Structure formats: structure tokens, C-alpha cells
Short mmCIF file of C-alpha atoms and ligand atoms in Angstrom, two decimals:
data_model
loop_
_atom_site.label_atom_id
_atom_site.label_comp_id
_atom_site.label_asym_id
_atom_site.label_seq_id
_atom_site.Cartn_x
_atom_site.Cartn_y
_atom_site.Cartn_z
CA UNK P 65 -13.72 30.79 4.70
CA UNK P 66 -15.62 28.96 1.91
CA UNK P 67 -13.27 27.47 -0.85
CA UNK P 68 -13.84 27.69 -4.37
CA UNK P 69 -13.07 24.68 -6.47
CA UNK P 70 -13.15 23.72 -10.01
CA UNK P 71 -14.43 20.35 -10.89
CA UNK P 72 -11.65 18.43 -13.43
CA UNK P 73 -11.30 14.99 -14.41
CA UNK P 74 -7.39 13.27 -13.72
CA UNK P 75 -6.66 13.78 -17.56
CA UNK P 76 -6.72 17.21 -17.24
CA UNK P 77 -4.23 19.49 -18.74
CA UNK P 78 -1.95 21.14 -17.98
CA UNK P 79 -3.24 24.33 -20.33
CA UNK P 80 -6.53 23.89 -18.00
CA UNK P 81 -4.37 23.89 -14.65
CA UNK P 82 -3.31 26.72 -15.91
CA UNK P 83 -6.60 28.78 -16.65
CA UNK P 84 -7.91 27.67 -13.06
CA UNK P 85 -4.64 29.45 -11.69
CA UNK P 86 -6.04 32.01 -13.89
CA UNK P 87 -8.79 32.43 -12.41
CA UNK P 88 -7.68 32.76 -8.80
CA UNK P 89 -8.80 29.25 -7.52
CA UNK P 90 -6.65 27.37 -5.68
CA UNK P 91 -8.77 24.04 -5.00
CA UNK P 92 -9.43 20.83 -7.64
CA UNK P 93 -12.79 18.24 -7.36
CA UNK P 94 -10.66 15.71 -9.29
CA UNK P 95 -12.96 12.62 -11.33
CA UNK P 96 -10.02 9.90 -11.45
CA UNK P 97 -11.12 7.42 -14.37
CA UNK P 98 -11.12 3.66 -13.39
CA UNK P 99 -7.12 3.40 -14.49
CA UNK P 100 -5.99 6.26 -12.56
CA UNK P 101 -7.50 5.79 -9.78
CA UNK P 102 -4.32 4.41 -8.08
CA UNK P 103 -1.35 6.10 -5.48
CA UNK P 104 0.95 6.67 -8.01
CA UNK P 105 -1.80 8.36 -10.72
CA UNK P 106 -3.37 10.34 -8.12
CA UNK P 107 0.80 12.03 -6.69
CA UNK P 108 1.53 12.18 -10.78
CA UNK P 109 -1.27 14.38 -11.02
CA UNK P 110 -1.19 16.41 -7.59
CA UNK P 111 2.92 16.94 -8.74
CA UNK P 112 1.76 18.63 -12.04
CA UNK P 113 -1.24 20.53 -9.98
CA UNK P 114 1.60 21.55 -7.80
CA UNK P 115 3.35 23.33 -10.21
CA UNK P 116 0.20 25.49 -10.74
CA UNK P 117 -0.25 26.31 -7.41
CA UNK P 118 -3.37 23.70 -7.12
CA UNK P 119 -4.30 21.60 -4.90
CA UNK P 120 -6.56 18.09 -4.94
CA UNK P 121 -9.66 19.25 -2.23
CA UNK P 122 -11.40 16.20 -2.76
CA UNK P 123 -11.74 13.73 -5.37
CA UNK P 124 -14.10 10.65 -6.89
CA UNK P 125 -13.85 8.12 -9.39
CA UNK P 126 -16.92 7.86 -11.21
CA UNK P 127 -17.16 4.03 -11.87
CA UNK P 128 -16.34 3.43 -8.30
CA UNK P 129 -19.28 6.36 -7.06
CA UNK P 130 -22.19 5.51 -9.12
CA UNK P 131 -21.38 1.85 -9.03
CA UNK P 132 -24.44 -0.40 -10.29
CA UNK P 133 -22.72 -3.78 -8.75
CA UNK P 134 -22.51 -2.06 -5.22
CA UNK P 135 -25.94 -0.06 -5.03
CA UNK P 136 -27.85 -2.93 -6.78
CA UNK P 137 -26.02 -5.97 -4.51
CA UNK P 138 -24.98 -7.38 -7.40
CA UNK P 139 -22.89 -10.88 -7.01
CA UNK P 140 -19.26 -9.55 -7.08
CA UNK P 141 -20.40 -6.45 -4.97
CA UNK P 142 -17.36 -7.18 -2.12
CA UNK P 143 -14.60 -7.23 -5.57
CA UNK P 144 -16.43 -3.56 -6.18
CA UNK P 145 -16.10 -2.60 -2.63
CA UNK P 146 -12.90 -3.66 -2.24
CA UNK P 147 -11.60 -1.85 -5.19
CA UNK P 148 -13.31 1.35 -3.59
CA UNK P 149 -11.77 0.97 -0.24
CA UNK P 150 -8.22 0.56 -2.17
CA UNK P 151 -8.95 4.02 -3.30
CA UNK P 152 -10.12 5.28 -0.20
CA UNK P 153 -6.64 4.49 0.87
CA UNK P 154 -4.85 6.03 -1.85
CA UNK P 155 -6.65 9.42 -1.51
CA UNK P 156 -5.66 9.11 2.27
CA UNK P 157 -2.09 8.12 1.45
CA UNK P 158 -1.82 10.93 -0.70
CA UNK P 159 -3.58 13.73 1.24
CA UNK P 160 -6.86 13.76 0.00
CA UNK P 161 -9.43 13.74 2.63
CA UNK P 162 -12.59 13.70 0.89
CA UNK P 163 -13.95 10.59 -1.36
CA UNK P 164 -17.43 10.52 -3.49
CA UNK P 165 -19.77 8.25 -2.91
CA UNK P 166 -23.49 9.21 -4.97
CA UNK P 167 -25.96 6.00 -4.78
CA UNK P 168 -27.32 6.64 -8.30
CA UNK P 169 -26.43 2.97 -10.19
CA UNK P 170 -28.25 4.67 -13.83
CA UNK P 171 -26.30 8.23 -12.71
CA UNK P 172 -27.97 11.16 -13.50
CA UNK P 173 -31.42 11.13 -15.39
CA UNK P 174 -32.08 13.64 -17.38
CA UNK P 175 -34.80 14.22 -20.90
CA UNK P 176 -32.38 15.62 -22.71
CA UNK P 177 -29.07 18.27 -23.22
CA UNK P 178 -30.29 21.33 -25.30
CA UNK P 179 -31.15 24.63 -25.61
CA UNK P 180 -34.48 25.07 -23.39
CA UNK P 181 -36.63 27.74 -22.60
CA UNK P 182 -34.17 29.42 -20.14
CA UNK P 183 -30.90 28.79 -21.70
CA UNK P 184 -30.11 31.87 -23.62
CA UNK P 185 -29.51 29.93 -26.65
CA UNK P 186 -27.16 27.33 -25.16
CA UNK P 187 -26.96 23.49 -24.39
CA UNK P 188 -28.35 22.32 -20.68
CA UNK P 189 -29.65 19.57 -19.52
CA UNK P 190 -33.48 19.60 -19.64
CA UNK P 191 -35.17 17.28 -16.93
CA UNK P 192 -38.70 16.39 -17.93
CA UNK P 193 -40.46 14.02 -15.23
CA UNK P 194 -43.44 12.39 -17.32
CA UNK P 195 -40.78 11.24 -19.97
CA UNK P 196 -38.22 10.07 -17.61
CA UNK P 197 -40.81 7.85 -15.43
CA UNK P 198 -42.55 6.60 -18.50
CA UNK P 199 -38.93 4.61 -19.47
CA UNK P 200 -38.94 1.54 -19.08
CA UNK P 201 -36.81 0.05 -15.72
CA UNK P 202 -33.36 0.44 -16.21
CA UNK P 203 -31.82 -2.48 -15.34
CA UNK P 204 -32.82 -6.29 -15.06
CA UNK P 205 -35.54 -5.65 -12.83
CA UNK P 206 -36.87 -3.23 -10.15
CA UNK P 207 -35.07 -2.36 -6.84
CA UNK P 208 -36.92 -1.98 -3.71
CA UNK P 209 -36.50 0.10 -0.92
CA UNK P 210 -35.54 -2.11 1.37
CA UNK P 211 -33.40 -3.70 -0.67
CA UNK P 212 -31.28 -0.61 -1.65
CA UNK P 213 -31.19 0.79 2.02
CA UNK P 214 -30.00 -2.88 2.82
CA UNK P 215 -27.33 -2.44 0.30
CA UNK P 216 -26.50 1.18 1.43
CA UNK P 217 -25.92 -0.64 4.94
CA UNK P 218 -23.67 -2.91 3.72
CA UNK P 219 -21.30 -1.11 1.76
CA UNK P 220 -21.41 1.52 4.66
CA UNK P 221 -20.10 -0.98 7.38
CA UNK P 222 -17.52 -2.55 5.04
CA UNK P 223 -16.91 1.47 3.73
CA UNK P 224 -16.22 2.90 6.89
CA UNK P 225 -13.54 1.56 8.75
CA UNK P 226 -11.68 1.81 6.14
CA UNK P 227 -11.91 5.85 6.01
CA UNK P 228 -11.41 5.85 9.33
CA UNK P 229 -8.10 4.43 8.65
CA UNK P 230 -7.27 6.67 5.96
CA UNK P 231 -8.72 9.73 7.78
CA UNK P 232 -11.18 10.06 4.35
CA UNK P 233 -14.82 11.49 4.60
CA UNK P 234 -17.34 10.46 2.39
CA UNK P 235 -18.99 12.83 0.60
CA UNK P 236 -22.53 11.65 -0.43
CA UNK P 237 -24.68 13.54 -3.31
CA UNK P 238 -28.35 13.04 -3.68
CA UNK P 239 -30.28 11.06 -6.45
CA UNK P 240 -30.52 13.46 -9.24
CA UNK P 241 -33.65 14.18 -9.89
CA UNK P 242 -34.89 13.96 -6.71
CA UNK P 243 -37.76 11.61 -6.60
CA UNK P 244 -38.42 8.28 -4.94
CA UNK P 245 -37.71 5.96 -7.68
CA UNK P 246 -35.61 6.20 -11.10
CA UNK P 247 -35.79 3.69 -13.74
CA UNK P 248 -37.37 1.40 -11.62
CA UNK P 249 -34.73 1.67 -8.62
CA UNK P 250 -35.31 3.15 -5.30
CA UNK P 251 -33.56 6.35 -4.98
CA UNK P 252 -31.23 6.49 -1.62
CA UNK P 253 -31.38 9.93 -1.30
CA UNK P 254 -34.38 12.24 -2.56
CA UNK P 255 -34.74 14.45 0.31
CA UNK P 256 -32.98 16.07 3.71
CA UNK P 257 -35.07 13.21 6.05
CA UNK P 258 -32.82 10.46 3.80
CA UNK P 259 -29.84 12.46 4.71
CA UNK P 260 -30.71 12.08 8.21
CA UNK P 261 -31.77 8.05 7.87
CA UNK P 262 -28.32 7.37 5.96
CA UNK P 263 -26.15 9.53 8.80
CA UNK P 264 -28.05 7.33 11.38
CA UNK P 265 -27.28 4.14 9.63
CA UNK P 266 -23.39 5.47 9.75
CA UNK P 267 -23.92 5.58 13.58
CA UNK P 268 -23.59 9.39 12.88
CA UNK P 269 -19.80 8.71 12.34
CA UNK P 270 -17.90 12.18 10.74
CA UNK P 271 -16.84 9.88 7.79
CA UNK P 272 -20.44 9.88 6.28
CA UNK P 273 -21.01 13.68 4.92
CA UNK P 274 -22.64 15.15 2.42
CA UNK P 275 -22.51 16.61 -0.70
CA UNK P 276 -25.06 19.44 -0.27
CA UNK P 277 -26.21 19.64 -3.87
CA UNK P 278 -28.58 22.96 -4.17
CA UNK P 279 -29.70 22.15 -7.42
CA UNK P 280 -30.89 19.23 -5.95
CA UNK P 281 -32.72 20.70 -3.15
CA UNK P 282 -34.25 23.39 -5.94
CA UNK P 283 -35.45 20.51 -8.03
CA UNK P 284 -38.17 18.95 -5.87
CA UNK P 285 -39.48 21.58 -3.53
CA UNK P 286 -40.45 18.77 -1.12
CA UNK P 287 -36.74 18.16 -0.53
CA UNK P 288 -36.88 20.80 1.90
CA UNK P 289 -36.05 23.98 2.51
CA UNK P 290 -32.22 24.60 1.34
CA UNK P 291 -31.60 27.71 3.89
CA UNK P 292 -33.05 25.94 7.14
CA UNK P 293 -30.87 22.64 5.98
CA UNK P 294 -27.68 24.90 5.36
CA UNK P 295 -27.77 25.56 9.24
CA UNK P 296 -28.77 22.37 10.10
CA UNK P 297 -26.17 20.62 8.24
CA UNK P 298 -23.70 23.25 8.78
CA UNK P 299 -23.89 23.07 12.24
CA UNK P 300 -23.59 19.12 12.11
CA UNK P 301 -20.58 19.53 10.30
CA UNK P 302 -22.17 17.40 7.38
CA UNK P 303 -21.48 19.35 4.16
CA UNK P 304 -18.25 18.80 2.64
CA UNK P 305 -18.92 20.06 -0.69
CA UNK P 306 -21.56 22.58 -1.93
CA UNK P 307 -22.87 22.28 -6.08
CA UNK P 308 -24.01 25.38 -6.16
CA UNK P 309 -26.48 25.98 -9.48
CA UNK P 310 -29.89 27.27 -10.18
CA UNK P 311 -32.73 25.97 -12.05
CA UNK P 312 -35.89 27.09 -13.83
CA UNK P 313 -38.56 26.08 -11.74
CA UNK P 314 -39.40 22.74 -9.90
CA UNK P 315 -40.34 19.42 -11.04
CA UNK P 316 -42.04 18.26 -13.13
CA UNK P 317 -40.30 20.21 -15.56
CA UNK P 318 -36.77 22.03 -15.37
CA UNK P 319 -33.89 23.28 -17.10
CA UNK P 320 -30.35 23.78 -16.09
CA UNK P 321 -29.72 27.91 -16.06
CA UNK P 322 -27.28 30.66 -15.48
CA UNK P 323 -27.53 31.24 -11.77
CA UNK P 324 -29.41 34.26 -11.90
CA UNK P 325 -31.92 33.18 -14.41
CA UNK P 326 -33.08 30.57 -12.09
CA UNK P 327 -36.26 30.80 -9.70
CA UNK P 328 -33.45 30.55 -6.54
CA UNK P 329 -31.96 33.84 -4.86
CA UNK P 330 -28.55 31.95 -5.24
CA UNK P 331 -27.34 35.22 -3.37
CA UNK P 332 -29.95 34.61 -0.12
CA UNK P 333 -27.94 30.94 -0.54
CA UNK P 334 -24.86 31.59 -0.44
CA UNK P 335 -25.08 34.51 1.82
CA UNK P 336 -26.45 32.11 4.14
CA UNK P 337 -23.54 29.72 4.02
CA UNK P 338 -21.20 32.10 4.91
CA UNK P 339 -23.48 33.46 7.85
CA UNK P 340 -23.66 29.84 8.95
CA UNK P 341 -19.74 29.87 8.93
CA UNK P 342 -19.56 27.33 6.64
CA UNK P 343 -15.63 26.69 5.70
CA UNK P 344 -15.63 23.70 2.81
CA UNK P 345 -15.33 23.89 -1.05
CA UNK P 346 -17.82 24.87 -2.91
CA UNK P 347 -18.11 24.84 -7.05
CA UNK P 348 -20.40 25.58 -9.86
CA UNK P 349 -21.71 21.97 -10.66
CA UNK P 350 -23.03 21.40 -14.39
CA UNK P 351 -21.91 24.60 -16.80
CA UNK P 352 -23.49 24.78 -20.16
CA UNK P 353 -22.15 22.32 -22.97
CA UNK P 354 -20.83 23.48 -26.68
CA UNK P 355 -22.66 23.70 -29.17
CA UNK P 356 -24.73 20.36 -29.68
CA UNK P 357 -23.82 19.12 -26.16
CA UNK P 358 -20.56 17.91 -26.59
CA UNK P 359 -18.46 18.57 -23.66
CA UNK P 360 -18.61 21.05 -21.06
CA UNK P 361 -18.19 24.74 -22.46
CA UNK P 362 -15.48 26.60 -20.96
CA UNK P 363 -17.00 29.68 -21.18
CA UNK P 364 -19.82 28.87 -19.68
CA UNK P 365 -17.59 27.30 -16.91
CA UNK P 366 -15.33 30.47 -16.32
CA UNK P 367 -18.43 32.77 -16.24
CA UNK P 368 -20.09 30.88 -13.55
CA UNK P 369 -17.28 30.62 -11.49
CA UNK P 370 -16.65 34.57 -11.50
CA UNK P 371 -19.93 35.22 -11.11
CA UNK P 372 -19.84 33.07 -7.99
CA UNK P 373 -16.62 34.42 -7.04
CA UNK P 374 -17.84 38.04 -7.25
CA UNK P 375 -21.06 37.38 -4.97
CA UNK P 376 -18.42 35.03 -2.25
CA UNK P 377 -16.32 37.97 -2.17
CA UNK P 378 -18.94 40.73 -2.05
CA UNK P 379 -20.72 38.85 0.90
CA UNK P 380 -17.39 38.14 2.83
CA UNK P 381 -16.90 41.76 2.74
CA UNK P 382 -20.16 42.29 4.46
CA UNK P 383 -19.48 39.76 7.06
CA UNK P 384 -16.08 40.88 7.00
CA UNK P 385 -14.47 37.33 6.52
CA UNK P 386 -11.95 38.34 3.64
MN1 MN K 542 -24.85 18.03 -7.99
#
């Protein structure tokens, strides 16, 4: 059965464990900042979630995920690495199978948060290509290809063995937007034949999965087609975690939406994860922000997440997997 999850940072309260009990979810995507992201933080935390009747599905630390001195090579890239494989370890040691890894050193790129087009009036984030690629580069110079799959490599085979030892998967999410390069760095992953090139360069070892982030896949239509990758994927046991959210149209131009003001059939989607039997977590990605875009609205958040409850549930009925 898919698993519902609500995405939380490890300074969340316990008023907001709480409302996700509320809500009937069971399941936390936990962002542990830098100075939690230690054994002790991460069983504090899970002993409060506890208490709620929550558990920690799979967690990230955002400095440690989008992590400019590992996906760049930087000089002190092995201190970075090693500090990630420490928390590999820690998740393990504490139960938590699933670590983030997202090879996007700038994170996210987006034009702007506000209210669009499509937004009924509310903040989103607004992605508008020709603006984004006529920045300047991002960092002190550009990244190649080569050198960021080279870099990729690397981390992966000093990565690895260490989640084997913990019995922690990697969940990887693509480069957000989608294209080939972002502020003049070579994006990792920008469509499913990446996927398939990073899996190989993991010797197609079950520790490298994936994030499977639909709004990704809606972005750039030449991603590929997100039903016919479900059952690929699914079948490869790749996806770990599904970001399930809609958007206006395809790039060049697109805003963040409700999911069913989108252009997807997010039913057709998720219909067709459960008819591919997939069994992991899956959660609502990037809500709507308050007013002015600061901070994620929880409104926004808590109607997503029942809307996406009530189409799970109607289509387990149908499939009879309730
Ligand atoms: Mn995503």
C-alpha cells in the first residue's frame, strides 16, 4: 500500500505533530538542519514523533543533499562526504532507511514565488526559463558535464558502502527545473535516461533509488513519459519517494498549482502507481506559501494532502487494496 507522508523539518512542533496525527498520516520526510543532524537529535525527535503516533519514513539534511563542495569537487569535498556518511549512519542507527541525496549545488531555480496566472490568488513558485538562463553562472565558474558526472562517481563509490553498512537507500531527486544546465552547472539529472546512467554508475546497487519527482517529469515534457517510467521504475524497485504535484503547462514557462488545476491527470498518475503496486511514501511536495511568500501555508498544505488522500483511498477501493 502507498504511504502518505508529510514533509517537516527536525524543529518541528509538537502542535504540528499533532495536526499530521490529525490528519490520519502516520509517516514524516524529516529535513534535519546541519546541527541536528546527529544520533542523538534524530532519537530526540523520533521519541517526541512517537508520542504522536509518527514515524521518521525517510529523512535529509539539506546542507548535506544539495551540497555545492561535493557536486562541484570542491577542495574539502572528502570533509563534506564524510560528514554525509556520518549521517548515513545515524539514520541507519536509528531506523531510518532512506537518506536524500539531490545533485542541485544552487538548489532549486525558480523566477520567482507569487501569485501567477494559475494560483487562485495565492503565492507559488513561478519558473520562467528565458530569465533563469539569462543569469549570470552561479558560482566561480562553469561546470561541465564530465566534470559533474565525475564528481557524481566519486561521491557514489565513497557514498555507498557506507549505506550498505547502515542498510540506508539513497533517495535521489532530479535537477529542478529540468534542463541540461543551471547557472552555468551541468545538471545530473534532467531526464529518466540520467536516471538510468546514474543507477549504472551505482553498479545498479538497491542503495541508489530515486526520488520520482512528478512535477519534475511534468516540467520538461522531454523528461519522458511519467506513466511508462512509473512501471519501469516501479518494477526496478527504484522509487522510494513520490512528490506528487501538478503544474501549469511545460517549460518554458510554469507555475506551481493546486493539483487539479494543472495540465496533469494527477488521478491517471496516481492510479497508475497503485496499479503498478507501488508500496513507498508518497507526499504533496511544494504547497502554496502565505501571503507574500513567507513560509509554507498550512492550509494550502492540509488541503493538498486530503485531496490526495481522498483520490489514494478512492482508487484503493477500486483495486481493492484498502
Ligand atoms: Mn520534488
Amino acid at each position: 500500500m502507498i504511504k502518505v507522508q508529510v514533509n517537516c523539518s527536525g524543529k518541528m512542533t509538537d502542535v504540528e505533530m499533532q495536526a499530521v496525527r490529525g490528519m490520519g498520516i502516520q509517516n514524516l520526510a524529516v529535513n534535519f538542519f546541519a546541527e541536528d543532524a546527529n544520533y542523538d537529535s534524530i532519537m530526540k525527535f523520533l521519541e517526541r514523533a512517537h508520542h504522536y503516533d509518527l514515524e521518521i519514513a525517510d529523512a535529509g539534511c539539506p546542507s548535506l543533499q544539495k551540497c555545492p563542495q561535493i557536486h562541484l569537487g570542491k577542495k574539502d569535498r572528502d570533509i563534506w562526504i564524510d560528514k554525509y556518511n556520518d549521517f548515513t549512519r545515524a539514520l541507519g542507527k536509528a531506523g531510518v532507511r532512506v537518506n536524500y541525496i539531490a545533485w542541485q549545488p544552487n538548489g532549486i531555480f525558480r523566477s520567482r514565488i507569487g501569485v501567477g496566472k494559475h494560483t487562485r490568488g495565492e503565492y507559488s513558485m513561478i519558473c520562467d526559463m528565458d530569465e533563469i538562463q539569462a543569469r549570470p553562472a552561479a558560482n566561480d565558474r562553469e561546470y561541465s558535464e564530465k566534470e559533474i558526472w565525475y564528481n557524481f562517481e566519486y561521491f557514489i563509490s565513497k557514498a555507498l558502502p557506507v549505506c550498505e553498512e547502515a542498510d540506508v537507500r539513497l533517495a535521489l531527486h532530479p535537477n529542478d527545473p529540468p534542463v541540461s544546465s543551471l547557472g552555468g552547472v551541468h545538471s545530473l539529472i534532467w531526464n529518466a535516461e540520467c536516471y538510468d546512467r546514474a543507477f549504472k554508475a551505482a553498479g545498479n546497487s538497491e542503495y541508489l533509488g530515486m526520488k520520482m519527482c512528478v512535477g519534475c517529469w511534468l516540467e520538461n515534457e522531454a523528461f519522458g513519459n511519467v506513466l511508462e517510467d512509473i512501471k519501469k521504475y516501479t518494477e526496478q524497485k527504484k522509487i522510494l519517494v513520490v512528490h506528487f504535484r501538478n503544474v501549469s503547462g511545460t517549460l518554458p514557462y510554469f507555475e506551481e498549482t493546486l493539483l487539479e488545476d494543472g495540465y496533469a491527470d494527477m488521478y491517471e498518475i496516481l492510479e497508475q502507481l497503485v496499479h503498478c503496486g507501488y508500496d513507498g511514501q508518497i507526499n504533496i511536495d511544494h504547497p502554496f506559501f502565505l501571503p507574500g511568500g513567507k513560509g509554507i501555508s498550512p492550509v494550502s498544505e492540509a488541503y493538498l494532502l486530503g485531496y490526495m488522500k481522498g483520490m489514494l483511498h478512492s482508487i484503493e477501493r477500486k483495486y481493492k487494496k484498502f
